[in-house]
């Protein structure tokens, strides 16, 4: 049976995946499954972690909700508001900026008609500047889920990237299949 808290409900597969993570840790140490549980919640909630999802995680892990909120708000990999189909995490640190990241961000903002942190009207893209993605030699670059897109150093490269992403399906996590 799936767990329900307020408006958020884990699927049976999602709940089973969290239980699988919990089983990796000694009894009483279920809080160690917090990061993977947040990833499951985000995957089941259209790419973001709602307060209701965090409350459900707290109940499952038998911890206080604030313990979940602290972790979810610390890591930029967790989205705390609804996002687009593709979250464009653009590296904005020194090496990428020296190679044109600021210009790439401005081009993305202009072409998508959004500001940093916003989502396009069609729900396709969210622009999210982030700290170093450890690909300094191939900047400017960005990440969408687990995939790096590197050397996006011209308006034409941005156009090609956006066209490719408009036609790309979001991959389903293994545990959801």
PDB file of C-alpha atoms in Angstrom:
ATOM      1  CA  UNK A   1       0.000   0.000   0.000  1.00  0.00           C
ATOM      2  CA  UNK A   2       1.298   3.465  -0.867  1.00  0.00           C
ATOM      3  CA  UNK A   3       1.943   6.114   1.785  1.00  0.00           C
ATOM      4  CA  UNK A   4      -0.231   9.276   1.698  1.00  0.00           C
ATOM      5  CA  UNK A   5       0.474  12.572   3.460  1.00  0.00           C
ATOM      6  CA  UNK A   6      -1.674  15.582   2.550  1.00  0.00           C
ATOM      7  CA  UNK A   7      -1.679  15.856  -1.256  1.00  0.00           C
ATOM      8  CA  UNK A   8       1.468  13.810  -1.900  1.00  0.00           C
ATOM      9  CA  UNK A   9       1.361  10.070  -2.431  1.00  0.00           C
ATOM     10  CA  UNK A  10       4.307   7.802  -3.202  1.00  0.00           C
ATOM     11  CA  UNK A  11       3.576   5.130  -5.770  1.00  0.00           C
ATOM     12  CA  UNK A  12       3.974   1.547  -4.617  1.00  0.00           C
ATOM     13  CA  UNK A  13       7.206   1.355  -6.658  1.00  0.00           C
ATOM     14  CA  UNK A  14       8.506   4.584  -5.158  1.00  0.00           C
ATOM     15  CA  UNK A  15       7.746   3.456  -1.632  1.00  0.00           C
ATOM     16  CA  UNK A  16       9.390   0.085  -2.338  1.00  0.00           C
ATOM     17  CA  UNK A  17      12.480   1.891  -3.638  1.00  0.00           C
ATOM     18  CA  UNK A  18      12.711   3.961  -0.440  1.00  0.00           C
ATOM     19  CA  UNK A  19      12.303   0.793   1.649  1.00  0.00           C
ATOM     20  CA  UNK A  20      15.098  -0.803  -0.391  1.00  0.00           C
ATOM     21  CA  UNK A  21      17.382   2.135   0.450  1.00  0.00           C
ATOM     22  CA  UNK A  22      16.432   1.946   4.127  1.00  0.00           C
ATOM     23  CA  UNK A  23      17.380  -1.756   4.140  1.00  0.00           C
ATOM     24  CA  UNK A  24      20.976  -0.816   3.295  1.00  0.00           C
ATOM     25  CA  UNK A  25      21.480   0.737   6.734  1.00  0.00           C
ATOM     26  CA  UNK A  26      21.510  -0.668  10.288  1.00  0.00           C
ATOM     27  CA  UNK A  27      18.304  -0.480  12.299  1.00  0.00           C
ATOM     28  CA  UNK A  28      17.817   2.978  13.741  1.00  0.00           C
ATOM     29  CA  UNK A  29      19.899   4.559  10.977  1.00  0.00           C
ATOM     30  CA  UNK A  30      17.089   4.963   8.423  1.00  0.00           C
ATOM     31  CA  UNK A  31      17.860   8.695   8.209  1.00  0.00           C
ATOM     32  CA  UNK A  32      20.836   7.648   6.079  1.00  0.00           C
ATOM     33  CA  UNK A  33      18.330   6.988   3.278  1.00  0.00           C
ATOM     34  CA  UNK A  34      17.262  10.651   3.228  1.00  0.00           C
ATOM     35  CA  UNK A  35      19.101  11.749   0.058  1.00  0.00           C
ATOM     36  CA  UNK A  36      17.889   8.806  -2.048  1.00  0.00           C
ATOM     37  CA  UNK A  37      14.366   9.258  -0.657  1.00  0.00           C
ATOM     38  CA  UNK A  38      14.423  12.890  -1.794  1.00  0.00           C
ATOM     39  CA  UNK A  39      15.507  11.758  -5.263  1.00  0.00           C
ATOM     40  CA  UNK A  40      12.591   9.300  -5.388  1.00  0.00           C
ATOM     41  CA  UNK A  41      10.153  12.009  -4.282  1.00  0.00           C
ATOM     42  CA  UNK A  42      11.475  14.409  -6.912  1.00  0.00           C
ATOM     43  CA  UNK A  43      11.192  11.746  -9.631  1.00  0.00           C
ATOM     44  CA  UNK A  44       7.593  11.033  -8.610  1.00  0.00           C
ATOM     45  CA  UNK A  45       6.562  14.681  -8.361  1.00  0.00           C
ATOM     46  CA  UNK A  46       7.367  16.032 -11.842  1.00  0.00           C
ATOM     47  CA  UNK A  47      10.906  17.044 -10.952  1.00  0.00           C
ATOM     48  CA  UNK A  48      10.402  18.871  -7.665  1.00  0.00           C
ATOM     49  CA  UNK A  49      10.106  18.128  -3.945  1.00  0.00           C
ATOM     50  CA  UNK A  50       7.011  19.655  -2.355  1.00  0.00           C
ATOM     51  CA  UNK A  51       6.607  20.295   1.385  1.00  0.00           C
ATOM     52  CA  UNK A  52       4.053  17.471   1.415  1.00  0.00           C
ATOM     53  CA  UNK A  53       6.615  15.100  -0.127  1.00  0.00           C
ATOM     54  CA  UNK A  54       9.153  16.149   2.505  1.00  0.00           C
ATOM     55  CA  UNK A  55       6.590  15.478   5.241  1.00  0.00           C
ATOM     56  CA  UNK A  56       5.921  12.020   3.788  1.00  0.00           C
ATOM     57  CA  UNK A  57       9.653  11.276   3.780  1.00  0.00           C
ATOM     58  CA  UNK A  58       9.938  12.393   7.412  1.00  0.00           C
ATOM     59  CA  UNK A  59       7.138  10.025   8.383  1.00  0.00           C
ATOM     60  CA  UNK A  60       8.632   7.083   6.473  1.00  0.00           C
ATOM     61  CA  UNK A  61      12.105   7.656   7.937  1.00  0.00           C
ATOM     62  CA  UNK A  62      10.711   8.395  11.411  1.00  0.00           C
ATOM     63  CA  UNK A  63      12.478  11.752  11.645  1.00  0.00           C
ATOM     64  CA  UNK A  64      11.292  15.315  12.144  1.00  0.00           C
ATOM     65  CA  UNK A  65      10.139  17.203   9.018  1.00  0.00           C
ATOM     66  CA  UNK A  66      12.707  19.952   9.699  1.00  0.00           C
ATOM     67  CA  UNK A  67      15.472  17.354   9.222  1.00  0.00           C
ATOM     68  CA  UNK A  68      14.199  16.719   5.697  1.00  0.00           C
ATOM     69  CA  UNK A  69      13.737  20.442   4.969  1.00  0.00           C
ATOM     70  CA  UNK A  70      17.319  21.181   6.080  1.00  0.00           C
ATOM     71  CA  UNK A  71      18.759  18.695   3.607  1.00  0.00           C
ATOM     72  CA  UNK A  72      16.406  19.520   0.728  1.00  0.00           C
ATOM     73  CA  UNK A  73      17.138  23.232   0.988  1.00  0.00           C
ATOM     74  CA  UNK A  74      20.914  22.726   1.287  1.00  0.00           C
ATOM     75  CA  UNK A  75      21.447  20.833  -1.981  1.00  0.00           C
ATOM     76  CA  UNK A  76      20.747  22.610  -5.280  1.00  0.00           C
ATOM     77  CA  UNK A  77      19.983  19.260  -6.922  1.00  0.00           C
ATOM     78  CA  UNK A  78      16.565  19.334  -5.247  1.00  0.00           C
ATOM     79  CA  UNK A  79      13.999  21.639  -6.800  1.00  0.00           C
ATOM     80  CA  UNK A  80      11.695  23.213  -4.223  1.00  0.00           C
ATOM     81  CA  UNK A  81       9.135  24.559  -6.665  1.00  0.00           C
ATOM     82  CA  UNK A  82       7.613  23.187  -9.879  1.00  0.00           C
ATOM     83  CA  UNK A  83      10.051  23.029 -12.799  1.00  0.00           C
ATOM     84  CA  UNK A  84       9.942  22.444 -16.523  1.00  0.00           C
ATOM     85  CA  UNK A  85      10.397  19.161 -18.336  1.00  0.00           C
ATOM     86  CA  UNK A  86      14.099  20.001 -18.746  1.00  0.00           C
ATOM     87  CA  UNK A  87      15.949  21.855 -15.980  1.00  0.00           C
ATOM     88  CA  UNK A  88      18.939  23.604 -17.535  1.00  0.00           C
ATOM     89  CA  UNK A  89      21.546  23.754 -14.772  1.00  0.00           C
ATOM     90  CA  UNK A  90      24.089  26.231 -16.117  1.00  0.00           C
ATOM     91  CA  UNK A  91      27.543  26.423 -14.551  1.00  0.00           C
ATOM     92  CA  UNK A  92      28.211  30.031 -13.584  1.00  0.00           C
ATOM     93  CA  UNK A  93      31.577  29.811 -11.859  1.00  0.00           C
ATOM     94  CA  UNK A  94      34.860  31.408 -12.903  1.00  0.00           C
ATOM     95  CA  UNK A  95      36.254  29.036 -15.540  1.00  0.00           C
ATOM     96  CA  UNK A  96      32.931  28.700 -17.379  1.00  0.00           C
ATOM     97  CA  UNK A  97      32.348  32.453 -17.197  1.00  0.00           C
ATOM     98  CA  UNK A  98      35.783  33.065 -18.685  1.00  0.00           C
ATOM     99  CA  UNK A  99      34.720  30.828 -21.576  1.00  0.00           C
ATOM    100  CA  UNK A 100      31.329  32.529 -22.119  1.00  0.00           C
ATOM    101  CA  UNK A 101      28.835  31.170 -19.560  1.00  0.00           C
ATOM    102  CA  UNK A 102      27.437  34.648 -18.866  1.00  0.00           C
ATOM    103  CA  UNK A 103      26.730  35.123 -22.563  1.00  0.00           C
ATOM    104  CA  UNK A 104      25.207  31.629 -22.799  1.00  0.00           C
ATOM    105  CA  UNK A 105      22.891  32.429 -19.865  1.00  0.00           C
ATOM    106  CA  UNK A 106      21.856  35.719 -21.495  1.00  0.00           C
ATOM    107  CA  UNK A 107      21.213  33.933 -24.810  1.00  0.00           C
ATOM    108  CA  UNK A 108      19.115  31.263 -23.068  1.00  0.00           C
ATOM    109  CA  UNK A 109      17.127  33.943 -21.223  1.00  0.00           C
ATOM    110  CA  UNK A 110      16.467  35.804 -24.466  1.00  0.00           C
ATOM    111  CA  UNK A 111      15.560  32.734 -26.526  1.00  0.00           C
ATOM    112  CA  UNK A 112      13.374  31.184 -23.815  1.00  0.00           C
ATOM    113  CA  UNK A 113      11.885  34.506 -22.687  1.00  0.00           C
ATOM    114  CA  UNK A 114      12.546  33.736 -19.011  1.00  0.00           C
ATOM    115  CA  UNK A 115      14.814  34.904 -16.215  1.00  0.00           C
ATOM    116  CA  UNK A 116      17.030  32.765 -13.999  1.00  0.00           C
ATOM    117  CA  UNK A 117      14.911  30.456 -11.849  1.00  0.00           C
ATOM    118  CA  UNK A 118      11.881  30.725 -14.133  1.00  0.00           C
ATOM    119  CA  UNK A 119      10.109  28.178 -16.326  1.00  0.00           C
ATOM    120  CA  UNK A 120       8.959  28.730 -19.904  1.00  0.00           C
ATOM    121  CA  UNK A 121       5.236  29.234 -20.472  1.00  0.00           C
ATOM    122  CA  UNK A 122       5.001  25.859 -22.232  1.00  0.00           C
ATOM    123  CA  UNK A 123       6.565  24.095 -19.229  1.00  0.00           C
ATOM    124  CA  UNK A 124       9.470  22.808 -21.309  1.00  0.00           C
ATOM    125  CA  UNK A 125      12.500  24.528 -19.723  1.00  0.00           C
ATOM    126  CA  UNK A 126      13.599  25.900 -16.349  1.00  0.00           C
ATOM    127  CA  UNK A 127      16.808  27.967 -16.241  1.00  0.00           C
ATOM    128  CA  UNK A 128      18.799  27.287 -13.078  1.00  0.00           C
ATOM    129  CA  UNK A 129      22.311  28.709 -12.672  1.00  0.00           C
ATOM    130  CA  UNK A 130      24.405  26.500 -10.372  1.00  0.00           C
ATOM    131  CA  UNK A 131      27.860  26.382  -8.904  1.00  0.00           C
ATOM    132  CA  UNK A 132      30.733  24.407 -10.399  1.00  0.00           C
ATOM    133  CA  UNK A 133      29.817  21.239 -12.289  1.00  0.00           C
ATOM    134  CA  UNK A 134      33.485  20.164 -12.529  1.00  0.00           C
ATOM    135  CA  UNK A 135      33.814  20.425 -16.287  1.00  0.00           C
ATOM    136  CA  UNK A 136      36.044  23.484 -16.361  1.00  0.00           C
ATOM    137  CA  UNK A 137      37.931  22.554 -19.523  1.00  0.00           C
ATOM    138  CA  UNK A 138      34.769  22.177 -21.614  1.00  0.00           C
ATOM    139  CA  UNK A 139      32.816  25.256 -20.640  1.00  0.00           C
ATOM    140  CA  UNK A 140      30.595  26.941 -21.065  1.00  0.00           C
ATOM    141  CA  UNK A 141      28.448  23.989 -20.170  1.00  0.00           C
ATOM    142  CA  UNK A 142      25.230  22.940 -18.562  1.00  0.00           C
ATOM    143  CA  UNK A 143      23.671  19.827 -17.115  1.00  0.00           C
ATOM    144  CA  UNK A 144      20.215  18.349 -17.681  1.00  0.00           C
ATOM    145  CA  UNK A 145      19.568  15.575 -15.169  1.00  0.00           C
ATOM    146  CA  UNK A 146      22.728  13.426 -15.280  1.00  0.00           C
ATOM    147  CA  UNK A 147      23.939  14.521 -18.712  1.00  0.00           C
ATOM    148  CA  UNK A 148      26.522  17.215 -19.414  1.00  0.00           C
ATOM    149  CA  UNK A 149      26.272  19.397 -22.533  1.00  0.00           C
ATOM    150  CA  UNK A 150      29.614  21.068 -23.120  1.00  0.00           C
ATOM    151  CA  UNK A 151      31.219  23.749 -25.284  1.00  0.00           C
ATOM    152  CA  UNK A 152      27.949  25.630 -25.820  1.00  0.00           C
ATOM    153  CA  UNK A 153      29.917  28.674 -26.852  1.00  0.00           C
ATOM    154  CA  UNK A 154      27.814  30.389 -29.516  1.00  0.00           C
ATOM    155  CA  UNK A 155      24.253  31.375 -30.313  1.00  0.00           C
ATOM    156  CA  UNK A 156      24.169  28.607 -32.925  1.00  0.00           C
ATOM    157  CA  UNK A 157      25.259  26.052 -30.308  1.00  0.00           C
ATOM    158  CA  UNK A 158      22.465  27.265 -27.991  1.00  0.00           C
ATOM    159  CA  UNK A 159      19.940  26.950 -30.844  1.00  0.00           C
ATOM    160  CA  UNK A 160      21.087  23.409 -31.642  1.00  0.00           C
ATOM    161  CA  UNK A 161      20.977  22.430 -27.979  1.00  0.00           C
ATOM    162  CA  UNK A 162      17.443  23.803 -27.459  1.00  0.00           C
ATOM    163  CA  UNK A 163      16.152  22.086 -30.604  1.00  0.00           C
ATOM    164  CA  UNK A 164      17.624  18.778 -29.470  1.00  0.00           C
ATOM    165  CA  UNK A 165      16.070  19.153 -25.997  1.00  0.00           C
ATOM    166  CA  UNK A 166      12.641  20.045 -27.388  1.00  0.00           C
ATOM    167  CA  UNK A 167      12.616  16.631 -29.069  1.00  0.00           C
ATOM    168  CA  UNK A 168      14.107  14.677 -26.159  1.00  0.00           C
ATOM    169  CA  UNK A 169      12.019  12.521 -23.857  1.00  0.00           C
ATOM    170  CA  UNK A 170      12.703  12.438 -20.140  1.00  0.00           C
ATOM    171  CA  UNK A 171      14.281   9.123 -19.174  1.00  0.00           C
ATOM    172  CA  UNK A 172      12.427   6.962 -16.655  1.00  0.00           C
ATOM    173  CA  UNK A 173      14.462   5.860 -13.618  1.00  0.00           C
ATOM    174  CA  UNK A 174      15.166   2.099 -13.561  1.00  0.00           C
ATOM    175  CA  UNK A 175      13.099   1.542 -10.417  1.00  0.00           C
ATOM    176  CA  UNK A 176      10.016   3.092 -12.049  1.00  0.00           C
ATOM    177  CA  UNK A 177      10.073   0.732 -15.043  1.00  0.00           C
TER     178      UNK A 177
END
